[in-house]
XYZ file of C-alpha atoms in Angstrom:
415
model
C 40.141 9.248 20.731
C 37.234 6.218 19.121
C 38.308 6.824 15.699
C 35.930 5.239 13.010
C 36.157 4.388 9.030
C 32.857 6.024 8.770
C 30.353 8.972 10.258
C 26.584 8.914 8.822
C 24.874 12.214 9.319
C 21.048 11.291 9.424
C 19.297 8.915 11.070
C 15.987 8.060 8.063
C 16.137 5.490 5.676
C 19.239 6.601 3.704
C 21.770 6.205 6.833
C 20.276 3.060 8.357
C 20.401 1.638 5.454
C 24.257 2.909 4.473
C 24.810 1.726 7.649
C 23.932 -2.141 7.697
C 25.830 -1.937 4.218
C 29.479 -0.457 4.504
C 28.888 -2.333 8.471
C 28.260 -5.860 6.317
C 30.955 -4.974 3.993
C 33.273 -4.637 6.949
C 34.094 -1.037 8.049
C 33.537 0.594 11.418
C 30.595 2.597 11.188
C 28.923 5.458 13.519
C 25.536 7.465 13.074
C 24.752 10.694 14.573
C 21.302 12.306 14.486
C 19.924 15.357 16.177
C 16.647 13.733 16.395
C 14.560 11.580 16.533
C 15.545 8.217 14.473
C 13.497 8.836 10.833
C 11.931 12.305 11.088
C 10.853 14.224 8.882
C 10.308 12.245 5.478
C 10.890 8.469 6.292
C 8.566 7.699 9.426
C 6.218 10.473 7.663
C 6.069 8.949 3.808
C 3.969 6.383 2.991
C 5.858 2.695 2.876
C 5.099 1.889 -0.907
C 8.172 0.068 -2.194
C 7.310 0.705 -5.392
C 8.510 -0.400 -9.633
C 7.718 2.574 -10.856
C 4.656 3.583 -11.769
C 5.119 7.153 -11.785
C 8.147 7.106 -13.900
C 6.054 4.578 -15.485
C 2.934 6.685 -16.861
C 4.960 10.568 -16.838
C 7.056 8.149 -20.150
C 10.798 9.033 -17.945
C 11.398 5.009 -18.167
C 14.607 6.077 -18.935
C 18.286 3.097 -19.144
C 18.777 5.188 -14.604
C 15.433 4.294 -14.082
C 15.020 1.034 -14.597
C 16.811 0.102 -11.908
C 13.890 0.879 -9.544
C 12.320 -2.073 -11.123
C 14.696 -4.076 -8.645
C 14.634 -2.622 -6.020
C 10.796 -4.264 -4.978
C 12.722 -8.262 -4.757
C 16.134 -6.252 -3.643
C 13.479 -5.660 -0.709
C 11.502 -7.955 -0.533
C 13.711 -11.182 0.160
C 15.406 -8.321 3.335
C 11.860 -8.789 4.591
C 11.862 -12.058 4.584
C 15.267 -12.235 5.575
C 17.239 -14.567 3.136
C 19.650 -11.316 2.716
C 21.488 -8.039 3.745
C 19.646 -6.383 6.123
C 17.338 -8.400 7.425
C 14.262 -6.890 7.742
C 11.536 -9.815 8.833
C 10.915 -7.118 12.384
C 10.083 -4.820 9.882
C 5.711 -4.716 10.017
C 4.678 -5.232 6.541
C 1.045 -3.646 5.509
C 0.186 -5.793 2.096
C 1.972 -7.682 -0.211
C 0.664 -6.186 -2.689
C -0.723 -2.030 -4.437
C -4.352 -2.621 -5.909
C -3.803 0.109 -9.063
C -7.604 1.272 -11.358
C -9.458 3.737 -12.742
C -12.057 6.037 -12.788
C -14.686 6.486 -16.402
C -12.107 9.396 -17.719
C -10.703 9.156 -20.727
C -6.909 10.468 -19.007
C -7.937 7.432 -16.831
C -7.791 4.468 -19.027
C -5.349 5.924 -21.086
C -3.383 5.909 -17.667
C -3.964 2.366 -16.765
C -2.548 1.261 -20.159
C 0.689 2.957 -19.197
C 0.824 1.960 -16.424
C 0.616 -1.265 -17.614
C 3.896 -1.168 -19.127
C 7.827 -1.053 -18.720
C 6.565 -2.637 -15.207
C 9.106 -5.363 -14.532
C 6.101 -6.035 -11.662
C 3.624 -6.288 -13.990
C -0.395 -4.771 -12.695
C -3.036 -8.433 -12.449
C -5.741 -7.801 -13.265
C -7.834 -9.185 -10.575
C -11.404 -12.647 -11.766
C -14.054 -9.721 -9.931
C -14.482 -12.745 -7.344
C -11.072 -11.331 -6.327
C -11.684 -7.429 -6.875
C -11.890 -6.283 -3.048
C -15.917 -4.811 -1.952
C -14.510 -1.219 -1.767
C -13.069 -0.693 -5.647
C -16.099 -3.081 -6.868
C -17.970 -0.358 -8.821
C -15.192 1.177 -10.243
C -14.710 0.152 -14.279
C -13.068 -0.909 -16.208
C -10.346 -3.987 -14.824
C -8.867 -4.229 -10.892
C -5.734 -4.351 -11.059
C -2.694 -6.040 -8.502
C 0.898 -4.985 -8.606
C 3.173 -7.735 -6.420
C 5.304 -4.149 -4.597
C 4.663 -4.244 -0.496
C 3.484 -1.516 1.508
C 5.563 -1.026 5.132
C 5.511 0.096 8.397
C 8.482 3.491 7.413
C 8.368 3.264 12.151
C 8.559 -0.122 12.163
C 11.505 -0.718 9.609
C 13.289 2.171 10.589
C 12.544 0.538 14.002
C 14.595 -3.245 12.381
C 16.813 -1.006 11.371
C 18.120 0.993 14.381
C 18.102 -2.640 16.668
C 20.811 -3.954 14.822
C 23.617 -1.565 16.632
C 22.312 0.059 19.430
C 26.107 1.422 20.440
C 26.792 2.960 16.885
C 23.704 5.704 17.341
C 24.455 8.665 19.179
C 22.021 11.389 19.802
C 24.160 14.500 18.628
C 23.240 18.231 19.392
C 23.008 20.390 16.890
C 24.772 23.587 18.100
C 27.508 22.012 18.822
C 28.903 20.778 16.384
C 32.071 20.943 14.693
C 34.257 19.076 11.876
C 37.834 19.025 12.151
C 39.883 19.211 8.769
C 43.743 18.752 8.423
C 46.570 20.834 6.836
C 45.154 19.861 3.954
C 41.270 20.230 4.294
C 40.679 17.239 4.517
C 37.141 16.228 6.811
C 39.457 14.354 9.768
C 37.181 14.399 12.415
C 33.991 15.825 14.122
C 33.447 17.266 17.796
C 30.514 17.054 19.785
C 29.531 17.433 23.392
C 28.095 13.942 25.508
C 25.606 14.630 28.008
C 27.743 15.652 30.635
C 28.625 18.555 28.082
C 32.634 17.407 27.271
C 33.609 17.445 24.268
C 33.866 14.877 22.742
C 37.091 14.586 19.387
C 35.947 11.310 16.718
C 38.276 10.624 14.296
C 37.109 9.455 11.468
C 37.930 8.137 7.488
C 35.564 10.005 6.225
C 31.573 11.822 6.609
C 28.160 10.902 4.328
C 25.418 13.521 5.136
C 22.250 11.858 4.631
C 20.434 14.171 6.223
C 17.333 15.001 4.937
C 16.584 18.319 4.204
C 19.085 19.439 6.558
C 21.722 18.116 4.555
C 22.059 21.638 3.915
C 22.711 23.580 6.157
C 25.778 20.023 6.763
C 27.451 21.335 4.219
C 28.030 24.449 5.093
C 29.159 23.544 7.743
C 31.241 20.343 7.081
C 32.894 22.303 3.793
C 31.051 26.064 3.185
C 34.020 27.062 -0.076
C 30.902 23.989 -1.125
C 28.279 27.039 -1.548
C 28.308 28.388 -4.975
C 26.189 31.712 -4.666
C 22.723 31.781 -6.477
C 22.850 28.288 -6.290
C 21.851 25.501 -4.455
C 22.720 21.762 -3.708
C 18.990 21.045 -2.866
C 16.135 21.591 -3.559
C 12.644 20.601 -1.630
C 9.655 18.612 -2.944
C 7.326 19.879 -0.606
C 3.607 17.424 0.048
C 0.704 17.794 1.841
C -0.908 14.910 2.973
C -4.839 14.264 3.821
C -4.755 11.497 7.119
C -8.454 9.673 7.935
C -9.266 7.390 10.000
C -12.128 5.177 11.755
C -14.492 2.806 10.152
C -12.130 1.891 7.197
C -11.331 -1.220 5.670
C -7.035 -2.123 5.291
C -6.214 -0.806 2.193
C -3.136 -0.356 0.327
C -3.493 1.402 -3.535
C -3.646 3.781 -7.040
C -6.172 5.675 -9.013
C -4.278 5.925 -12.315
C -5.345 8.877 -14.591
C -3.056 9.727 -17.157
C 0.425 10.634 -15.724
C -0.575 11.318 -12.121
C -2.042 8.786 -9.683
C -4.938 11.052 -8.858
C -5.426 9.848 -4.717
C -1.996 6.888 -3.232
C -4.179 5.916 -0.061
C -1.896 3.652 2.111
C -3.162 2.607 5.266
C -2.178 1.353 8.668
C -3.822 0.859 12.639
C -3.028 3.156 14.994
C -2.361 3.008 19.172
C -6.860 2.995 19.614
C -7.036 0.086 17.760
C -7.890 2.665 14.346
C -7.348 2.648 10.755
C -5.851 5.240 9.605
C -5.255 6.059 5.858
C -3.177 8.186 4.764
C -3.854 10.066 1.372
C -1.692 11.289 -1.086
C -0.931 11.303 -4.764
C -2.202 14.614 -6.763
C -3.761 14.669 -3.782
C -1.175 16.579 -1.484
C 0.736 18.002 -4.829
C -1.629 20.016 -4.959
C -2.508 20.846 -1.364
C 0.150 22.065 -1.245
C -1.163 25.936 -1.796
C -4.566 24.977 0.260
C -4.835 25.379 4.052
C -5.808 21.816 5.544
C -9.008 22.762 5.718
C -8.810 23.341 1.781
C -6.716 19.881 1.457
C -9.471 17.851 3.924
C -12.950 18.462 1.591
C -9.897 18.339 -1.182
C -9.153 14.696 -0.119
C -12.325 13.917 0.373
C -13.953 14.807 -2.901
C -11.394 12.672 -4.377
C -12.186 10.192 -2.331
C -15.678 10.272 -3.680
C -14.680 11.136 -7.423
C -12.148 8.412 -7.451
C -13.706 5.156 -5.005
C -17.314 5.466 -5.782
C -20.466 4.590 -3.351
C -17.665 5.137 -0.338
C -18.813 6.155 2.948
C -16.741 8.916 4.906
C -19.810 10.350 7.383
C -18.116 10.101 10.958
C -14.492 9.633 10.339
C -12.223 12.613 11.539
C -9.542 13.997 9.315
C -6.353 15.641 9.519
C -3.448 16.306 7.475
C -0.121 17.278 8.233
C 2.557 18.792 6.072
C 6.626 17.330 4.665
C 9.001 18.661 2.837
C 10.800 15.998 -0.015
C 14.433 16.951 -0.116
C 16.217 15.951 -3.070
C 19.491 16.823 -4.571
C 19.386 19.688 -7.177
C 18.604 19.014 -11.034
C 19.087 21.811 -13.779
C 15.532 21.421 -15.207
C 13.893 21.115 -11.412
C 12.446 18.491 -11.316
C 12.541 14.773 -9.301
C 15.541 13.401 -10.428
C 15.222 9.616 -11.202
C 17.913 7.616 -9.217
C 19.978 8.462 -5.490
C 21.823 11.672 -4.959
C 25.634 11.994 -4.686
C 27.855 14.708 -4.073
C 30.744 14.141 -3.173
C 34.808 16.142 -2.575
C 36.844 13.968 -0.946
C 36.737 11.782 2.456
C 32.804 14.283 2.027
C 29.567 12.250 0.865
C 25.964 14.734 0.472
C 23.277 12.190 -0.714
C 19.128 11.476 -1.476
C 17.518 8.983 -1.511
C 14.789 10.464 -3.449
C 12.452 8.116 -2.808
C 12.580 5.257 0.217
C 12.501 2.701 -2.204
C 16.047 3.561 -3.924
C 18.059 3.340 -0.135
C 19.738 -0.300 -0.869
C 21.293 1.903 -4.662
C 22.318 4.863 -2.827
C 24.151 2.239 -0.095
C 25.610 0.604 -2.419
C 27.036 3.539 -4.198
C 28.345 4.989 -0.990
C 30.419 1.444 -0.610
C 32.445 1.814 -3.813
C 32.744 5.594 -3.482
C 34.395 4.639 -0.413
C 36.720 1.892 -1.413
C 37.574 3.744 -4.628
C 38.369 7.074 -1.494
C 40.898 4.901 -0.805
C 39.359 3.980 2.484
C 39.645 0.443 3.732
C 38.094 -1.167 6.783
C 39.970 -0.781 9.121
C 41.216 -4.274 11.034
C 37.861 -6.056 14.206
C 38.263 -3.447 17.191
C 34.443 -3.240 18.914
C 36.806 -0.832 21.669
C 35.661 1.660 20.198
C 31.908 1.393 21.755
C 32.247 1.605 24.671
C 34.082 5.336 24.209
C 30.514 6.637 23.390
C 28.944 3.853 25.652
C 27.721 7.467 27.841
C 25.971 8.954 24.479
C 21.801 9.000 24.824
C 20.756 7.069 22.041
C 17.723 8.721 20.024
C 14.069 7.084 19.464
C 12.352 6.435 16.779
C 10.079 9.321 15.234
C 6.295 8.622 15.701
C 3.920 8.107 13.055
C 2.220 10.886 11.148
C -0.886 9.660 12.796
C -0.320 9.629 16.821
C 1.145 12.830 17.016
C -1.465 15.006 15.368
C -4.097 16.635 16.840
C -7.475 18.333 16.023
C -8.759 16.099 14.128
C -12.010 17.957 12.532
C -15.502 16.280 11.108
C -17.295 17.221 7.664
C -20.131 18.957 8.385
C -21.885 17.858 4.692
C -21.787 14.706 3.409
C -19.968 14.444 0.486
C -22.003 12.769 -2.604
C -21.038 11.823 -6.070
C -22.466 14.540 -7.606
C -20.627 17.092 -5.187
C -17.747 15.500 -5.894
C -18.193 15.716 -9.956
């Protein structure tokens, strides 16, 4: 019977980074994924390793939120292969993000606020260094040393380090086993031959995003409180546009909001694809696909004077940001961790905060206490017959029915 120190459910950034950190500390870890690695939030994210821009714009740079200012430097070291986990095989889309504003007063104030309280302070670019795309934008153009990575390659990079410790399981056959004291002691799953396998464990970590709630109900039914949820969801409706676009990554700010956040990548056919998030994606939740696309196009025209949208193809996708529930219902400032004995349920809140979440989980493991088991790889061979999950494809690779806008958008129509 396989015996491990920690079983992790969910192969997104939270589960994979925690697996690396716990393994580095000597814990025997096994990660279980029901679908594809990174499916749900991670691969659908824009991949910006930010240091608190939204918190600063909204006046939320409290003591706990300041931890996010440290994240870009931590990620930068890992991406350079100078710190574990070694992310040197992760594709870096850009080493910086641009920051700009519109003519509105609120946008001017937002740009000023963005320069206050950030660890990574925007650097004003000289006119000759401003990208052509932003050459007609008002005011100074800022550049933030916050990297933008490919979430797909990040997940693949993290997973490749543990090929024998990540397996795919059938959620319909999952059973949590408790000892006579009610403590989690094992997990039962079926192998590809439909034979039941029991895996003993000292602790369990749930990092399955929106799937955490149902997993928690299975693992610890007593946690459920009538009328109260342990998780909240914050939906997004993201726009995609592909075609003759330049590679570009950045934010246009307006007061306490980012009007649009643009990140870019190259699809499997060599076309540039932009993901458009920010306020567009939040407002777009109440819109159908066509309305969201038209709204995103208008916001692009308003934010990037002179941009040419004719001939481009558009699409959209929806994604739920799953978070630990807060009393106010507002976005949490930090990673959320719910603990019941040796069962942990965690939400990183943002991609950039995964290192902080992993560190806190390992500290809690030590406090239970769960001690690392002496090195022994024999348990891995007992799981060799299980299938390995694939990495989820980026949303633009699975999107269908791309559309073109019938009428060109002008500055007048955007106003």
